[in-house]
Each structure stands twice: as structure tokens, then as C-alpha cells.
Protein backbone atom coordinates (compact mmCIF):
# COMPACT_ATOMS: atom_id res chain seq x y z
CA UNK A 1 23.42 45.35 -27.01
CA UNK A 2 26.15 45.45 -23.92
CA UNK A 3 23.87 47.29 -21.05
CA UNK A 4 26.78 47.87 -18.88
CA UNK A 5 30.81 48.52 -19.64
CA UNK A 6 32.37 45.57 -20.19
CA UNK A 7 35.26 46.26 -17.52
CA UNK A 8 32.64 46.94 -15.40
CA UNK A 9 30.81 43.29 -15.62
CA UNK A 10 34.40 41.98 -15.67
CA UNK A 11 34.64 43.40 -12.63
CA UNK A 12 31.30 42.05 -11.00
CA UNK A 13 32.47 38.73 -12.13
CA UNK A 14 35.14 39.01 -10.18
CA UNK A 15 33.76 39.70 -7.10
CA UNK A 16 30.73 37.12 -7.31
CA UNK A 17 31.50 33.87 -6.56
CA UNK A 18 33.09 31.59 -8.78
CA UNK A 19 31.79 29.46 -11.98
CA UNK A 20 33.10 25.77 -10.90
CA UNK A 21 34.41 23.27 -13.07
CA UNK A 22 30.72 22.15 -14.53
CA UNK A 23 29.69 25.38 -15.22
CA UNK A 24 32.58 26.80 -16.97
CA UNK A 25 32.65 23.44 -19.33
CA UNK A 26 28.49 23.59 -20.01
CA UNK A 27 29.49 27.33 -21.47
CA UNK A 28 32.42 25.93 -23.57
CA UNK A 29 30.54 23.16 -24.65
CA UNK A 30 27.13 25.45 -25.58
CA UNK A 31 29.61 28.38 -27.12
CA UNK A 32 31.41 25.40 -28.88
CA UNK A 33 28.17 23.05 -30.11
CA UNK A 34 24.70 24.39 -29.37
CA UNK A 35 23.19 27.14 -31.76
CA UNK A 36 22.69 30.87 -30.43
CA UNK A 37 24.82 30.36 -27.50
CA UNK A 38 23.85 33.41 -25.96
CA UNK A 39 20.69 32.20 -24.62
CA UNK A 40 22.88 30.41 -22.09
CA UNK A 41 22.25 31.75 -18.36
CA UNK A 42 26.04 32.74 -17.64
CA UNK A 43 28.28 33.53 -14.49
CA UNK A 44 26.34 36.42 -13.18
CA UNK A 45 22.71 35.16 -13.97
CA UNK A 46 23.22 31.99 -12.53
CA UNK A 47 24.71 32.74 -8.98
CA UNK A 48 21.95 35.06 -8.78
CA UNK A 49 19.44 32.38 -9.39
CA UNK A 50 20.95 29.74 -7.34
CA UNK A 51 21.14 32.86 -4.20
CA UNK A 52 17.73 33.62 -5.05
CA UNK A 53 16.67 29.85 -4.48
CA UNK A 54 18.44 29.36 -1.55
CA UNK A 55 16.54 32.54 0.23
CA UNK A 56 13.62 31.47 -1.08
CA UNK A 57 13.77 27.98 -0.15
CA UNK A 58 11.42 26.48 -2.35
CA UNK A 59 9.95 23.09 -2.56
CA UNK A 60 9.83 22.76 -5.66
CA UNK A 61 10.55 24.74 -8.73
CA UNK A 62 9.23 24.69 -12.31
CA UNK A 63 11.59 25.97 -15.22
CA UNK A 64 10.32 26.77 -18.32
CA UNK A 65 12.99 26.51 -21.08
CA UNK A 66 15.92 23.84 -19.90
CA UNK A 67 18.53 24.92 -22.67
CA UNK A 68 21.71 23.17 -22.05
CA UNK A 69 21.41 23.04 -18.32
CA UNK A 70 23.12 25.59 -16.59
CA UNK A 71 20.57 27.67 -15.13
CA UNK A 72 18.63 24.62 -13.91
CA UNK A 73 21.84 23.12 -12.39
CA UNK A 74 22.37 27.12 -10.06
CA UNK A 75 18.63 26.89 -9.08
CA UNK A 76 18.63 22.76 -7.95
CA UNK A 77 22.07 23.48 -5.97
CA UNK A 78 20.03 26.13 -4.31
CA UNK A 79 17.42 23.31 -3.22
CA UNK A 80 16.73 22.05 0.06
CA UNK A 81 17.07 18.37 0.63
CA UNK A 82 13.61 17.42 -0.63
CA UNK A 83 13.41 20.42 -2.96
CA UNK A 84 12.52 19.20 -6.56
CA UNK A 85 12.87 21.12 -9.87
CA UNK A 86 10.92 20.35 -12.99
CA UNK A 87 12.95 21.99 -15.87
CA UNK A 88 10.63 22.22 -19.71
CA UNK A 89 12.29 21.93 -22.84
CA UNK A 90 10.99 21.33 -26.37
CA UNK A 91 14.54 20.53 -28.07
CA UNK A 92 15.38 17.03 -27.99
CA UNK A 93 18.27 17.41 -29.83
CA UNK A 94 20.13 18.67 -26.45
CA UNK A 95 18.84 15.34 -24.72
CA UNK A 96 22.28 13.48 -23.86
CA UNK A 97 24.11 16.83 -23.65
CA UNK A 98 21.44 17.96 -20.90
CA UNK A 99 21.22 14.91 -19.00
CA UNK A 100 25.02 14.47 -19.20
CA UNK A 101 25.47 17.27 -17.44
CA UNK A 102 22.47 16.59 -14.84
CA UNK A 103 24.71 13.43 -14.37
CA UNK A 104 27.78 15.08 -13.51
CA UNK A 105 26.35 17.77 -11.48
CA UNK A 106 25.11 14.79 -8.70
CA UNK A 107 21.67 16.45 -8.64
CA UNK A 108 19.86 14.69 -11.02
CA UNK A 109 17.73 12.97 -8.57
CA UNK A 110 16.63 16.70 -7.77
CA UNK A 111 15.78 17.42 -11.03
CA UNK A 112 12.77 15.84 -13.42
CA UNK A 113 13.74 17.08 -17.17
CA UNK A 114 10.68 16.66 -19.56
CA UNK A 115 10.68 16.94 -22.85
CA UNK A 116 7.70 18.31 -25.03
CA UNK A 117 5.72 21.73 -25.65
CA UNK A 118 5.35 23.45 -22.18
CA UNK A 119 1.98 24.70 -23.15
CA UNK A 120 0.75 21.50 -23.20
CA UNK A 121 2.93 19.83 -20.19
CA UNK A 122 1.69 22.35 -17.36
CA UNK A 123 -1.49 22.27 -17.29
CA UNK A 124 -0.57 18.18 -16.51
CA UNK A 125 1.26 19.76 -13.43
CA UNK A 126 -0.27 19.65 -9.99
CA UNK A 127 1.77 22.29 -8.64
CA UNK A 128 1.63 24.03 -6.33
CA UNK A 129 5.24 25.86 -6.66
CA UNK A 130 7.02 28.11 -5.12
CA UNK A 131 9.22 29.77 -7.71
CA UNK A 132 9.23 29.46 -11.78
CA UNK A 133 11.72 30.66 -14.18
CA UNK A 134 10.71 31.57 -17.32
CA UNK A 135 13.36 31.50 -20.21
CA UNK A 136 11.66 30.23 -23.51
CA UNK A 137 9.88 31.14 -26.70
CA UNK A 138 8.93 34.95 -26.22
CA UNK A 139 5.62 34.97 -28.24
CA UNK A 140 4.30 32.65 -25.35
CA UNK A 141 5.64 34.27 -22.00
CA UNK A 142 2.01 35.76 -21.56
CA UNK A 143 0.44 32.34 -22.00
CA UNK A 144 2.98 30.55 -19.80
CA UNK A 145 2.80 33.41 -17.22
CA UNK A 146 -1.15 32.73 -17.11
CA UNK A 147 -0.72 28.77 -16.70
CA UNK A 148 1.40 29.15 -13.94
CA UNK A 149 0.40 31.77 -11.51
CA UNK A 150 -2.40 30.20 -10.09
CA UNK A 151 -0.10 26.98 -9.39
CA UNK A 152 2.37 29.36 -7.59
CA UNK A 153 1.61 29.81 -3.22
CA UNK A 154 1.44 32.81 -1.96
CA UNK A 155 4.54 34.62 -1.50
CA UNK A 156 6.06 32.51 -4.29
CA UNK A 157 8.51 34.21 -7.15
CA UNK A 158 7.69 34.22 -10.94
CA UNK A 159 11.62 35.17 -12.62
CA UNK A 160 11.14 35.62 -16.47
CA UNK A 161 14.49 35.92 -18.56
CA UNK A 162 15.32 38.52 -21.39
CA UNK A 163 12.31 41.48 -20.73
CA UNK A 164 15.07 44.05 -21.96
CA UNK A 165 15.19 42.04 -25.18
CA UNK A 166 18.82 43.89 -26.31
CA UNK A 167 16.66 46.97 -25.41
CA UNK A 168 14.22 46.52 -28.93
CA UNK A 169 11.64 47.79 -25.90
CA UNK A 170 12.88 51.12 -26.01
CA UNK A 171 13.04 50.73 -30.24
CA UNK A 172 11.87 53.96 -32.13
CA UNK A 173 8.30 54.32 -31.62
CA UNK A 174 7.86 55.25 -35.67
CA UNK A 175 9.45 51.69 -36.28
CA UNK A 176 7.90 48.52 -36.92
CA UNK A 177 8.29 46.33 -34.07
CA UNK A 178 8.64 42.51 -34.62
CA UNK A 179 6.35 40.18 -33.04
CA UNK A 180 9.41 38.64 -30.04
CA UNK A 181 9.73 42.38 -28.95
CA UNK A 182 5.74 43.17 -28.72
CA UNK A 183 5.15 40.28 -27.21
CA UNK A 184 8.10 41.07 -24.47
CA UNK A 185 6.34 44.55 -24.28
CA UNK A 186 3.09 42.83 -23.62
CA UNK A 187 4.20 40.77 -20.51
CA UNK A 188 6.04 43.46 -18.74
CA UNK A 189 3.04 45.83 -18.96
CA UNK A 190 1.16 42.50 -17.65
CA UNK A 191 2.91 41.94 -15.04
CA UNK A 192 3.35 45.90 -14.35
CA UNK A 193 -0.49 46.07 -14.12
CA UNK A 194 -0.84 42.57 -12.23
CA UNK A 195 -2.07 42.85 -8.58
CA UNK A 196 -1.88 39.73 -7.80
CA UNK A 197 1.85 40.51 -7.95
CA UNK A 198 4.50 43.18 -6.40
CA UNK A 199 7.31 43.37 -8.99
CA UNK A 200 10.91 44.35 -9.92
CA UNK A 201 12.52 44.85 -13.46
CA UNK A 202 16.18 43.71 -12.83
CA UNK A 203 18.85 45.01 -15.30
CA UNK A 204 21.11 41.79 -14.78
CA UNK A 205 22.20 40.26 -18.15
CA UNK A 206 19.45 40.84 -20.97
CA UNK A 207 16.76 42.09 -17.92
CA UNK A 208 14.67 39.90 -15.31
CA UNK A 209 11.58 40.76 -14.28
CA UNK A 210 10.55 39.10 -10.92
CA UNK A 211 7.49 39.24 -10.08
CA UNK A 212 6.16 37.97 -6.01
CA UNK A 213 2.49 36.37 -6.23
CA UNK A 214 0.86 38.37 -2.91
């Protein structure tokens, strides 16, 4: 589902800063070799994150769902000099490809790439952070949203990836909806009713909610 004219994000492209070399070749190499290339942060997604970091100025950041690289690459060139992002993934398949491209970036001494199930790596993490990115398996956004936010300071940003879901949350209410789009559903109206949080629904891409521990 396109949520906005496609001359129209043409033209935002346009006039947001440009995809580099590296970032223009993870996309043709994840449209060309990784399955469902679509989960792939793109242009616009990806400056924002990397502004994002840089206003924030985090210490360090934990991402939850690596994919091919290209989102954790915009948030560690918004790092300071001892910022450090921890970036989750649970495909080992995308290993070289990943750390190729961590390589070639010249920030892979700002960024620790684990492999392995999330649920069971964070609780192994000291924390504290100061901003998390959540862009995995939907069923578990809840569950990683309640490992993290304790580890998050005050004033720290929770971003969590896809909570438009193609817009299945606005699906037919006399239609059966499938267990991805409840549990999408579920976490907005979470972090909606959260006060430890003040919150923002973005509609940039497939939606981001951003949520601001108080």
C-alpha cells in the first residue's frame, strides 16, 4: 500500500539529502539478493534516522532487527565519537553481506553486530541507552518494547518500524485479522496508553511510532 503519491515521495527524495555510494549499493544488493527486500530502511527512512541520532546524541544505541545494514549504518554515522550501537539480528545467513558492508562504511568499530534471538540477548544487556530502534518480528514488538524501556534514561527515544503495517490497522473491522497486524495493533495502543512515554505516530515509509521515555 503506497501512503503517499509517488511523484510526491519522488519529490521528497529529492530534496533530502542524498543516498551515497554505500547506501545506494546495500539497496541494489538487498533488491538484487536478500528475500522481501522491502523490509530495507530506504532513502527517506534512513536520513531521518541518522538526523534523529545526531539531535539526540546518544551514547549508545540498541537496534533490534540488523537486516542488511542500512539503517544501522544512518544511525552509527549519526554517533558521537564514543557513541556505540548494538544492532540484533537472528539471520545468519546475511553475516558476510552485513559485516561487509560495516567494513566499508569505516564505522565498524562503532558498531557491535550480534547474532542470535533478541529476546534472549537483551536481557544480557546492561544498558542503559539512549535510543532503540525497533524493526523485527512483529508478534514480539510488545515483548521487546517491555525488555527495553526500563534500560532506556530518561528523555531517551524508543523508534519502532512498520506500525501502519500497509494500513491492515485500519482493515475492515468484520474481517479476520492475522496475528502480525493484531499484534501491531496491540503495541500502538501500548504505547498510546504508556505514561511513562509522550509519543508520535509518524507516517514516514510504512509508519514510525516514536515514543520519548519521560
Amino acid at each position: 500500500m503506497e501512503f503517499i503519491d509517488p511523484a510526491l515521495l519522488t519529490y521528497c527524495e529529492n530534496h533530502s539529502s542524498e543516498e551515497d555510494y554505500l547506501l545506494k549499493k546495500i539497496t541494489r544488493e538487498t533488491q538484487a539478493k536478500v528475500m522481501m527486500p522491502r523490509m530495507i530502511s530506504g532513502h527517506l527512512q534512513g536520513k531521518m534516522l541518522e538526523l534523529f541520532t545526531k539531535m539526540q546524541n546518544p551514547k549508545t544505541i540498541l537496534e533490534i532487527g540488523t537486516y542488511t545494514g542500512y539503517s544501522g549504518i544512518c544511525m552509527a554515522r549519526g554517533l558521537g565519537k564514543d557513541g556505540t550501537l548494538i544492532t540484533l539480528d537472528i539471520n545468519d545467513e546475511l553475516e558476510t553481506m552485513v559485516r561487509g558492508f560495516f567494513e566499508e562504511s569505516g564505522l565498524s568499530d562503532k558498531i557491535d553486530y550480534r547474532l542470535g534471538n533478541a529476546m534472549e540477548i537483551i536481557p544480557t544487556l546492561p544498558g542503559p541507552f539512549d535510543m532503540a530502534f525497533i524493526d523485527a518480528d512483529k508478534i514480539n514488538y510488545i515483548n521487546y518494547y517491555d525488555l527495553i524501556i526500563d534500560k532506556i534514561n530518561p528523555g531517551g527515544i524508543i523508534l519502532a518500524d512498520n506500525v501502519l503495517w500497509s494500513g491492515k490497522i485500519l482493515a475492515d473491522e468484520n474481517l479476520p485479522i492475522d496475528k502480525n497486524t493484531q499484534a501491531i495493533l496491540d503495541f500502538n495502543t501500548l504505547i498510546q496508553n504508556d505514561s511513562r512515554v509522550e509519543n508520535v505516530l509518524l507516517p514516514i515509509r510504512d509508519g514510525v511510532m516514536m515514543a520519548r521515555k519521560i
